[in-house]
Every structure is written in structure tokens, then in C-alpha cells.
Short mmCIF file of C-alpha atoms and ligand atoms in Angstrom, two decimals:
data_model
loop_
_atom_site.label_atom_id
_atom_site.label_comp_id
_atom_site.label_asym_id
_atom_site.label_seq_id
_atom_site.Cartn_x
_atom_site.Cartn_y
_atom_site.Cartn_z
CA UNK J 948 53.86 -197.69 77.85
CA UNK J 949 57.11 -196.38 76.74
CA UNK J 950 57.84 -192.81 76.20
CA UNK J 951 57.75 -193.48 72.31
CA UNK J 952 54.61 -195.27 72.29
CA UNK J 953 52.87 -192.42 74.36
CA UNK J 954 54.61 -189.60 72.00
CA UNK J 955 52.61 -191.68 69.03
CA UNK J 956 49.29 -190.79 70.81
CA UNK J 957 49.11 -187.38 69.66
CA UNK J 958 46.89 -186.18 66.26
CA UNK J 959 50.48 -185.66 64.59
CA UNK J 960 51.80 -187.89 62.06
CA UNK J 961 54.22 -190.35 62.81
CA UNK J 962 56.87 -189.19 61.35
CA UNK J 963 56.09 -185.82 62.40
CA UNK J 964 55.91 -186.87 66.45
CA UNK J 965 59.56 -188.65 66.26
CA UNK J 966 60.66 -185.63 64.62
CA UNK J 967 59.53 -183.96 67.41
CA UNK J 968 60.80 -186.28 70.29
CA UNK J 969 64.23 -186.31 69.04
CA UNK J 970 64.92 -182.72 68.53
CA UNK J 971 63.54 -181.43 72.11
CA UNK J 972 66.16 -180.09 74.70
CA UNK J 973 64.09 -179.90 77.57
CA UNK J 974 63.96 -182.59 78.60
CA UNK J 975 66.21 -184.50 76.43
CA UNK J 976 65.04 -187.44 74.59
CA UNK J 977 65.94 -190.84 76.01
CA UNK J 978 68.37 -192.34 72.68
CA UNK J 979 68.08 -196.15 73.95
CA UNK J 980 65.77 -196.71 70.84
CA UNK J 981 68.78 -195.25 68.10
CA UNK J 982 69.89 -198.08 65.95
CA UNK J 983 73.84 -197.25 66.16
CA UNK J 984 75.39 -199.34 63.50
CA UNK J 985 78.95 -198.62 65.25
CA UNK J 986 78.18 -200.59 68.76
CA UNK J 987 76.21 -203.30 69.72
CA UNK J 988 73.59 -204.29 66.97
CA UNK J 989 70.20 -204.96 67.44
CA UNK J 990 69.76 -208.49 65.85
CA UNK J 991 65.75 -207.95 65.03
CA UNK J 992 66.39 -204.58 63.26
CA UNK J 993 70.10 -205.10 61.71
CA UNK J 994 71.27 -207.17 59.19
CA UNK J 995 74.90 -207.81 58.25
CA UNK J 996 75.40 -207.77 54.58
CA UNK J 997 77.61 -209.07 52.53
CA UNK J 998 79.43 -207.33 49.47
CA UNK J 999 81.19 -208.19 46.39
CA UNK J 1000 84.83 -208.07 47.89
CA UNK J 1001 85.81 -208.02 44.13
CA UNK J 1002 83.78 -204.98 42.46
CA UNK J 1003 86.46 -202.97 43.26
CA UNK J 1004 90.20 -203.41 43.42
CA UNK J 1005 92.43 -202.95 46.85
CA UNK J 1006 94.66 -200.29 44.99
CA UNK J 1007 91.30 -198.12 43.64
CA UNK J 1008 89.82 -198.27 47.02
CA UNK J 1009 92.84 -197.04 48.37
CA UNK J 1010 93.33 -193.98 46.17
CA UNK J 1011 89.71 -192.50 47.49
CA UNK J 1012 91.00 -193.22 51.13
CA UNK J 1013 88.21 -196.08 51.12
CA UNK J 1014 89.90 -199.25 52.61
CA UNK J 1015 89.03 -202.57 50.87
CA UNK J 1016 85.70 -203.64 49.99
CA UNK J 1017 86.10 -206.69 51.99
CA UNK J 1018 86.35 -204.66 55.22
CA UNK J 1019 83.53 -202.53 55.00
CA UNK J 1020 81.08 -203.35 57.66
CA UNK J 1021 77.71 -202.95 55.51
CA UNK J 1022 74.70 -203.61 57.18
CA UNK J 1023 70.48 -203.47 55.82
CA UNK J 1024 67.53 -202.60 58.00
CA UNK J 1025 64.68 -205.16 58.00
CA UNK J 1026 61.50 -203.42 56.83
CA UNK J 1027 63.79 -201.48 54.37
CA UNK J 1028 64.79 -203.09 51.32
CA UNK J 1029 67.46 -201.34 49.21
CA UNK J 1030 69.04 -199.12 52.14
CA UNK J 1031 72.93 -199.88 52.94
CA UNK J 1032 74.64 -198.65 55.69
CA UNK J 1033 78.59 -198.87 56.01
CA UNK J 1034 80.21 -198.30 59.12
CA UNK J 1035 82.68 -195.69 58.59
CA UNK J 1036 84.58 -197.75 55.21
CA UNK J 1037 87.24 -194.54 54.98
CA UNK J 1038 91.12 -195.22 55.72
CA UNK J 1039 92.49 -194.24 59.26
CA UNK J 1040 93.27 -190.82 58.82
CA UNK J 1041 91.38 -190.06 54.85
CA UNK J 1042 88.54 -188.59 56.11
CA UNK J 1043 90.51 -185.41 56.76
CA UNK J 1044 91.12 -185.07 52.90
CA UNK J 1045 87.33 -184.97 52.64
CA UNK J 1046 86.45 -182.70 55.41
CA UNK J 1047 89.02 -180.28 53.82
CA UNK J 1048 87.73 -180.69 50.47
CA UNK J 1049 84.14 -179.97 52.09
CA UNK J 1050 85.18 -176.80 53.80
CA UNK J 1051 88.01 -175.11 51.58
CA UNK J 1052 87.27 -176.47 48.17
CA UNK J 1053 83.67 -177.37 47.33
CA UNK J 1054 82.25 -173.75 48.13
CA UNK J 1055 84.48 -172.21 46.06
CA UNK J 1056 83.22 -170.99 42.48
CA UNK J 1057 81.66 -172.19 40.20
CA UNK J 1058 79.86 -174.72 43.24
CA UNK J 1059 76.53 -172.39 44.50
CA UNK J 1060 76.35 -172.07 48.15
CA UNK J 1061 73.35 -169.94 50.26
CA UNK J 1062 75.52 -167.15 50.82
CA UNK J 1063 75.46 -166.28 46.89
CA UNK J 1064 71.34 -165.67 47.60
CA UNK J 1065 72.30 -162.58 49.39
CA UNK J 1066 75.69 -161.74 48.99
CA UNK J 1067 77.85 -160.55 45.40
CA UNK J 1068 79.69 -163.39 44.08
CA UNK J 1069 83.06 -161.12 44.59
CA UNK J 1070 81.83 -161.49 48.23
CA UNK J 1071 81.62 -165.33 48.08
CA UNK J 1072 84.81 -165.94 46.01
CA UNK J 1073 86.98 -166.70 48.76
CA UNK J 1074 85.15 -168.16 51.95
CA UNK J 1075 87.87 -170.56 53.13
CA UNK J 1076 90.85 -167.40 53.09
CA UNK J 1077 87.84 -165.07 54.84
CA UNK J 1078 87.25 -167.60 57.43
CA UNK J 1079 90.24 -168.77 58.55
CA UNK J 1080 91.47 -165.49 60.61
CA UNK J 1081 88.91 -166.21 63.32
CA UNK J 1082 88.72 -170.26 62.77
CA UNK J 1083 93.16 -170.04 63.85
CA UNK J 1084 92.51 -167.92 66.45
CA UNK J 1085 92.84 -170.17 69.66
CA UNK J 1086 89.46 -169.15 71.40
CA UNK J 1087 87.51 -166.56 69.59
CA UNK J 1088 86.12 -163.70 71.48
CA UNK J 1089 82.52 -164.59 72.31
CA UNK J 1090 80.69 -161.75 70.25
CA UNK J 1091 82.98 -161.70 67.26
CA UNK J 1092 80.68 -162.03 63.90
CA UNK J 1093 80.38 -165.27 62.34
CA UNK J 1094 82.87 -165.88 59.69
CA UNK J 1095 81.70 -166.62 56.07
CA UNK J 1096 82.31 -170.37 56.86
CA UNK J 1097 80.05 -170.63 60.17
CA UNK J 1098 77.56 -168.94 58.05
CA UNK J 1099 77.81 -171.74 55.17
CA UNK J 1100 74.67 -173.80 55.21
CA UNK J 1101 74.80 -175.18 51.37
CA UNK J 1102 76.68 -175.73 48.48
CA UNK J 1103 75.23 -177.42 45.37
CA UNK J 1104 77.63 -179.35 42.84
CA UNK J 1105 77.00 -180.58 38.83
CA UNK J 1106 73.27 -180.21 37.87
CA UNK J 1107 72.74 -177.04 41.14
CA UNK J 1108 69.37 -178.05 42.63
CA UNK J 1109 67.26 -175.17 42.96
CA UNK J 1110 65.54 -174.78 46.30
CA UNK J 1111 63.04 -172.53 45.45
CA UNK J 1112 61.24 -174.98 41.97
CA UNK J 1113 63.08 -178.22 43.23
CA UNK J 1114 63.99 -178.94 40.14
CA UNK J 1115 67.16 -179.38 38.26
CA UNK J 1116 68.19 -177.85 34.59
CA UNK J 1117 70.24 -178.79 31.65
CA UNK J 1118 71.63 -175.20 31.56
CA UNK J 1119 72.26 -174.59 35.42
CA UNK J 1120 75.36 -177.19 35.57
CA UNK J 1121 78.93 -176.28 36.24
CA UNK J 1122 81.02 -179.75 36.45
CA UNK J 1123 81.13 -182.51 38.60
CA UNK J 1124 84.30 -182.51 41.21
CA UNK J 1125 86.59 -185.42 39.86
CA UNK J 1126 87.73 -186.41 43.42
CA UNK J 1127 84.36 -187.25 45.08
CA UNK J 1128 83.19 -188.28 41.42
CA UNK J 1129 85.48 -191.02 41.64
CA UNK J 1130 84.83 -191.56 45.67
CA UNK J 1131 80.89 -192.01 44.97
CA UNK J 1132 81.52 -194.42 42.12
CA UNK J 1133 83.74 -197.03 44.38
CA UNK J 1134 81.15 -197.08 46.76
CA UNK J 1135 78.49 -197.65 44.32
CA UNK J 1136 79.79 -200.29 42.48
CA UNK J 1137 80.81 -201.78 46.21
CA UNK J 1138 77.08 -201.75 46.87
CA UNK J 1139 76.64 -202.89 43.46
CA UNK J 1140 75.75 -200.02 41.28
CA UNK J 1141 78.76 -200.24 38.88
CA UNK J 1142 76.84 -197.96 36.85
CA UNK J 1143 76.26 -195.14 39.03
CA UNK J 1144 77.01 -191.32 37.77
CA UNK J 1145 77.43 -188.82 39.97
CA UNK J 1146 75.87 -185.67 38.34
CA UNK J 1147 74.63 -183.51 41.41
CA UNK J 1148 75.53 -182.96 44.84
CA UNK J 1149 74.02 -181.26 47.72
CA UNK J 1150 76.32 -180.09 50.70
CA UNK J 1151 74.25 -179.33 54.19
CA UNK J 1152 76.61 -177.65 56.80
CA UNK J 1153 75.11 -178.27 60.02
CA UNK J 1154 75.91 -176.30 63.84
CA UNK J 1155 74.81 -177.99 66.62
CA UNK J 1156 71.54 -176.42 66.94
CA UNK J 1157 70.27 -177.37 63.21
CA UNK J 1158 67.99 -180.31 62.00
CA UNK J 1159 67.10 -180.65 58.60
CA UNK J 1160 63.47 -181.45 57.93
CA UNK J 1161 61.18 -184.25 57.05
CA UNK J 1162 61.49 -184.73 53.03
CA UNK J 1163 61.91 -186.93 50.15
CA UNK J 1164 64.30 -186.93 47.28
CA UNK J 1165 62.24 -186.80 44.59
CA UNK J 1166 63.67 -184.18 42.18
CA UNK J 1167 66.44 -186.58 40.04
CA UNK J 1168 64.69 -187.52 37.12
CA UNK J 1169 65.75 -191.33 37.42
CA UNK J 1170 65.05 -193.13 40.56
CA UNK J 1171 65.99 -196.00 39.53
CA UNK J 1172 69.76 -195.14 40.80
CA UNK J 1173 71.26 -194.47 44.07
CA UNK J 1174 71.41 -192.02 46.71
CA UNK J 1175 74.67 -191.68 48.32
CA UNK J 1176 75.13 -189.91 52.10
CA UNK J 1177 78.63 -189.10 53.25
CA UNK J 1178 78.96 -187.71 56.78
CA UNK J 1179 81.75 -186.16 58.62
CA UNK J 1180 82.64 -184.64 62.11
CA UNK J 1181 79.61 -184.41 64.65
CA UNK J 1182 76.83 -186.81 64.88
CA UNK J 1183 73.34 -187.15 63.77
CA UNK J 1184 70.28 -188.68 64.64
CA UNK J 1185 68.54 -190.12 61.49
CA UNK J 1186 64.89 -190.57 60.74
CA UNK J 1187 64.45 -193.18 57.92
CA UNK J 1188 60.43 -193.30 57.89
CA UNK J 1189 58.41 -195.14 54.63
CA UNK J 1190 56.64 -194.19 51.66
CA UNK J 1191 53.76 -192.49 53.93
CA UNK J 1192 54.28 -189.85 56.73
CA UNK J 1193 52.04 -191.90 58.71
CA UNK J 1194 54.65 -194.88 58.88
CA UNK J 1195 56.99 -194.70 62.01
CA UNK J 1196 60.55 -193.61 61.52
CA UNK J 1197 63.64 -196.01 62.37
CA UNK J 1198 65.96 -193.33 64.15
CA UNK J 1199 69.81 -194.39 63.66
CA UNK J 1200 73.06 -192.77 64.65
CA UNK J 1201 74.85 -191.13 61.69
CA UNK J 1202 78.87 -190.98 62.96
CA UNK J 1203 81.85 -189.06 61.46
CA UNK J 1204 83.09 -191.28 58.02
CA UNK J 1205 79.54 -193.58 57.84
CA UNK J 1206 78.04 -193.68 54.17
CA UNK J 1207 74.37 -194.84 53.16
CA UNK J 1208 72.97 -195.82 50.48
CA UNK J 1209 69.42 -195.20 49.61
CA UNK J 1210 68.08 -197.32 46.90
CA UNK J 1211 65.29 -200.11 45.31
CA UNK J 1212 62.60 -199.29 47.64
CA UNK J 1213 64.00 -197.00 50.09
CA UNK J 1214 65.20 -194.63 47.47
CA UNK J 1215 61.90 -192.43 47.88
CA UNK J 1216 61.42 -192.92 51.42
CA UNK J 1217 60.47 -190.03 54.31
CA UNK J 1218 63.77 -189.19 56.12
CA UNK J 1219 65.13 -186.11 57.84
CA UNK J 1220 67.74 -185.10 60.51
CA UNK J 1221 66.42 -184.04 63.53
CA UNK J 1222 69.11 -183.54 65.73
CA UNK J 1223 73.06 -183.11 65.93
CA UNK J 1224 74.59 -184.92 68.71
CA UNK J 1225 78.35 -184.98 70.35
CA UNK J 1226 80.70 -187.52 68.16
CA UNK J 1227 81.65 -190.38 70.69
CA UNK J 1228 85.41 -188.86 71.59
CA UNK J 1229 87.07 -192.33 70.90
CA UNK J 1230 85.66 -191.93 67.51
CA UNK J 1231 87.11 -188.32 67.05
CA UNK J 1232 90.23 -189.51 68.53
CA UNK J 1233 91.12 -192.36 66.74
CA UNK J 1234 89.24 -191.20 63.16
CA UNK J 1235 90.07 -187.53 63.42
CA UNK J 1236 92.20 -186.31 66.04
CA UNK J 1237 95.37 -188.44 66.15
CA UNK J 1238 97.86 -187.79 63.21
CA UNK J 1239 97.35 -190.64 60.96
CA UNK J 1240 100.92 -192.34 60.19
CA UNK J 1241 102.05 -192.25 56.55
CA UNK J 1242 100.65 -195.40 55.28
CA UNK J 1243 97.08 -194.43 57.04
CA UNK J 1244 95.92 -191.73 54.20
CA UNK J 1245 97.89 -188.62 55.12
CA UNK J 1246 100.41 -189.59 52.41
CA UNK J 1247 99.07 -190.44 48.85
CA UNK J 1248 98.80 -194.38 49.58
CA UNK J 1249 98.70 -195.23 45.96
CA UNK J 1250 99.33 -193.79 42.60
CA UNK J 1251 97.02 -192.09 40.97
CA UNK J 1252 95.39 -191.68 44.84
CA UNK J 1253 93.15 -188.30 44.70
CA UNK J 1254 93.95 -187.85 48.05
CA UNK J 1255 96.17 -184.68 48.37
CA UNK J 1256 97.94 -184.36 51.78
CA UNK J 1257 96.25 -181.80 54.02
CA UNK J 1258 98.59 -179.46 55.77
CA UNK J 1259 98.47 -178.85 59.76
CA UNK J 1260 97.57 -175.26 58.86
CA UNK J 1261 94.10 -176.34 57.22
CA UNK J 1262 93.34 -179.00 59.38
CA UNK J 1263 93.56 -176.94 62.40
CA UNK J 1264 90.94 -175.06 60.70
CA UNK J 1265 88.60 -177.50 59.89
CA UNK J 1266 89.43 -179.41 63.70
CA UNK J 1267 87.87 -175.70 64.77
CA UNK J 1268 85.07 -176.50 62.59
CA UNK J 1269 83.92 -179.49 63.30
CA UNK J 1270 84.34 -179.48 66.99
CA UNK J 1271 80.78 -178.08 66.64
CA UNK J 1272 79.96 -178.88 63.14
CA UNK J 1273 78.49 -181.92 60.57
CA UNK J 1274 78.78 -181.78 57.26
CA UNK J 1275 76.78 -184.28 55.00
CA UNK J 1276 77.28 -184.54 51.37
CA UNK J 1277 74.35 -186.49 49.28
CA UNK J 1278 75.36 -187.96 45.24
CA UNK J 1279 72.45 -188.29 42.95
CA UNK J 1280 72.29 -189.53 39.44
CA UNK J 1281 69.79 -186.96 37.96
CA UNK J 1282 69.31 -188.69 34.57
CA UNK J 1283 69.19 -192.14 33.70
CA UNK J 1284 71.60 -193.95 31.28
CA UNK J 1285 70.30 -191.98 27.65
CA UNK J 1286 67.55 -189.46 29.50
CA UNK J 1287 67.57 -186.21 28.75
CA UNK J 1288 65.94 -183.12 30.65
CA UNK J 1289 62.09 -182.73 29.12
CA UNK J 1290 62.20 -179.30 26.58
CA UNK J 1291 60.99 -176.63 28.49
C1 LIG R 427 69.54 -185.14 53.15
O1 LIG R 427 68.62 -185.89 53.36
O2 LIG R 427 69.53 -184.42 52.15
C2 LIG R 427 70.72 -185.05 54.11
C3 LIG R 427 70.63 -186.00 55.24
C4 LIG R 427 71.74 -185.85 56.25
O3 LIG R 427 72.21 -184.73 56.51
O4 LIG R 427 72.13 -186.87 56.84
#
């Protein structure tokens, strides 16, 4: 019997057991099972997909740091209608835009991140300039208190989702960043979602020792739409279960730059992250750690690109970061086309 089939034994849920066997340290868990959409693919699980090379132009790609449609490597999951995964679609060199924006400019007010739960907002105003003291320093001493950013574990964006009700309100909005507005939309309409409005975001900030538990996304009013999943810096291990906690997970590799989209049927589907594993180096090398030559993203590629170049001050910073970081950013459409929060 293998190890997983023996782990299933157990009273636990399915879902619940996987959980389990993938975040355990001692002994670690064997990962031959992990779908990982960036090596060799699993022809019984995986399935190649193929997108409209057309729903969005080269030059509007481009200005997100996306590279053409026709070169994303989009794959589905048999048993899991609705899901898209895309290998990593960003530009050589553009995910550093979006780390950046992650760590210096999406906590900052008016976003809501979990230090404003405890902390004055004066206190919160500027986590980025608080942080980056210790981040620059070249190996920190090993007591020194955790800056504001190691401490960041959320930030909400647009409609703030409210952890304690799970619910979203009409009058707890602040708007919508234009940049990754405009980076969600290209990939839905890529997926086919032309449609798609990004309205609320949800940043989790993970250290190598987090997981993020076994839930569904239930709380947009319209599930009709999308869920978008941007990752960047460390790995993950993935748990896409189905619509019952008694259905076994699929467990895939999430890598620095990989996108999914969560829709159709799998948009209310069991998933959670149980574990954050070491980015392949080649992958942080080539994606991350060499300097990207002009035409590769640093530079604005295109006019009109959003992408604002990111000085070697920052990204020494956020290199610091997520050398034992992940940071995951999910896009929901809360309302559908002409809905409108019930009255309270
Ligand atoms: C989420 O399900 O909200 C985030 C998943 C992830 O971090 O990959």
C-alpha cells in the first residue's frame, strides 16, 4: 500500500489526512505524488489547453509584464472542470514589479492589512520605510525583532473582506489598484472571461513555517466569475480537493510567477496550502535573481506599460524577503454584472 493510501485509513476526512501528510516535518512527506505543472507532466492527471492566442493583444500583454497569450503554457486537471493553471505566463524579469508592488505598495493605506487589528493606523502608515532598516542589513542579528514587514500576514484590496463575518460590504471599499486591475483582466479574458472585474483582493504573506487552511471561497456574491491566484517567491504545495471534504485532494506545486484560475465547477471547491517549500534555484535564478536585460520587463516594454522600473535599492529588499517568503494574491469579482449588495 502506498504511504498515501495508508494515511487515508484513518477516521479523518480526506481532505483533512492530506492536509496532514503534507505539512509534517518529521518525517517529511515523500512529494513524488505533487502534480508540478513546471516539469515532467503526468499525462493521466494533466491536460494541455489551448487558449485564444487572440483575446488579448501582444502589446497589452506586454504592458502587465505578461508575455503573449500564445506562449502561456495553460494546462486543466482531469476530474476538475473549470480550473486553469499557467505555468509562470510573466515576462523574464516582470515579476519583480509585482513582488515590489506586493511588499512596498499594496499595504500601504487605504489597503487593510492584520497589523491595523492591533496596531494605530499612524503605526501602520509606513511598513515598507519601517522595514527596510533590518531587511538592507546584510545578515540580521539573530534576536533582532521582526520588522513590520515579517510581521505582515494580510492585506485586503477594493470590497476589504472581513475575517471575522466573512462577508463583504458596500460601505467597507477603498478602490481597486489600477495596475493589478488591469493584470487580472488580461489573464481573464486569456482564459476567456473578457468580462471579469476585479473588485476585491486578498494578500496572504506566507514564512516558511505557515500553511493556510482547508476552505472555500464562498463569500463573493457571484460565483459565476473567476477566481484568480498569483504567486510569487517560495513554493507551495496545493490541495485542490472537491465539493465535499470527504473527496481526496490533488496536491500540485505552486512556483514563483504561476497563476490559476478557479472557475465553472471548481470555483467552490475545498483547497488550502499546507506547506511552503524551497523554490527550485534555477527557477529563482533565471525568474528572479539574474538582472533581467532591458527588453525583459525591467524597462517599461511598451507604452502605456504599468510596469514601473524597480530600483536595486527595493529589490534588494524584497530578494531579503522572499528568500524565505510567498506571497499569493487572489482577484474576485464580488458582484455580478448589475448585482448589488442585499440592504442590510
Ligand atoms: C487562498 O486560497 O486564499 C490562497 C491560496 C494560496 O495561497 O495559494
Amino acid at each position: 500500500m502506498c504511504k498515501m493510501a495508508a494515511v487515508m485509513e484513518s477516521g479523518e476526512d480526506a481532505f483533512k489526512q492530506l492536509f496532514k501528510f503534507y505539512k509534517r516535518r518529521k518525517p517529511p512527506p515523500d512529494f513524488s505524488e505533487v502534480v508540478d505543472f513546471s516539469g515532467n507532466l503526468c499525462a493521466d492527471k494533466v491536460v494541455p489547453m489551448k487558449l485564444n492566442a487572440t483575446a488579448v493583444p501582444d502589446a497589452v500583454t506586454s504592458r502587465v509584464g505578461l508575455r503573449p497569450v500564445r506562449d502561456w503554457r495553460a494546462f486543466g486537471l482531469q476530474g476538475y472542470p473549470g480550473f486553469i493553471f499557467i505555468s509562470n505566463p510573466f515576462r523574464r524579469g516582470s515579476q519583480r514589479y509585482w513582488i515590489r508592488q506586493c511588499l512596498k505598495t499594496y499595504p500601504q493605506k487605504p489597503n487593510i492589512c492584520n497589523l491595523d487589528m492591533h496596531m494605530s493606523p499612524c503605526d501602520t502608515q509606513n511598513i515598507w520605510e519601517r522595514s527596510v532598516h533590518s531587511l538592507r542589513a546584510p545578515s540580521p542579528p539573530r534576536r533582532q525583532e521582526k520588522s513590520l514587514l515579517e510581521r505582515l500576514r494580510w492585506v485586503t484590496l477594493g470590497y476589504h473582506y472581513n475575517w471575522d463575518t466573512k462577508v463583504y460590504s458596500a460601505d467597507h471599499y477603498t478602490p481597486f489598484p489600477v495596475d493589478l486591475q488591469s493584470l487580472s483582466q488580461q489573464i481573464a479574458s486569456g482564459c476567456g472571461f473578457s468580462d471579469f472585474k476585479p473588485q476585491a483582493g486578498i494578500l496572504n504573506y506566507y514564512r516558511t513555517d505557515s500553511s493556510l487552511g482547508i476552505h472555500v471561497d464562498e463569500s463573493e456574491l457571484d460565483h459565476n466569475c473567476p477566481l484568480l491566484s498569483f504567486c510569487f517567491g517560495q513554493s507551495s504545495i496545493f490541495l485542490l480537493g472537491g465539493k465535499r471534504r470527504q473527496d481526496p485532494p490533488t496536491a500540485m506545486f505552486m512556483h514563483s510567477g504561476d497563476v490559476m484560475v478557479m472557475s465553472g465547477q471548481s470555483r467552490l471547491l475545498y483547497h488550502a496550502v499546507p506547506r511552503i517549500v524551497p523554490a527550485p534555484q534555477e527557477l529563482l535564478t533565471t525568474e528572479l535573481l539574474t538582472h533581467p536585460t532591458p527588453t525583459e520587463g525591467q524597462n517599461p516594454p511598451e507604452t502605456g506599460s504599468v510596469l514601473e522600473p524597480v530600483s536595486e535599492q527595493d529589490w534588494t529588499v524584497c530578494l531579503r524577503y522572499i528568500q524565505s517568503s510567498r506571497i499569493n494574491m487572489t482577484v474576485r469579482q464580488v458582484l455580478g454584472a448589475g448585482q448589488s449588495f442585499p440592504q442590510s
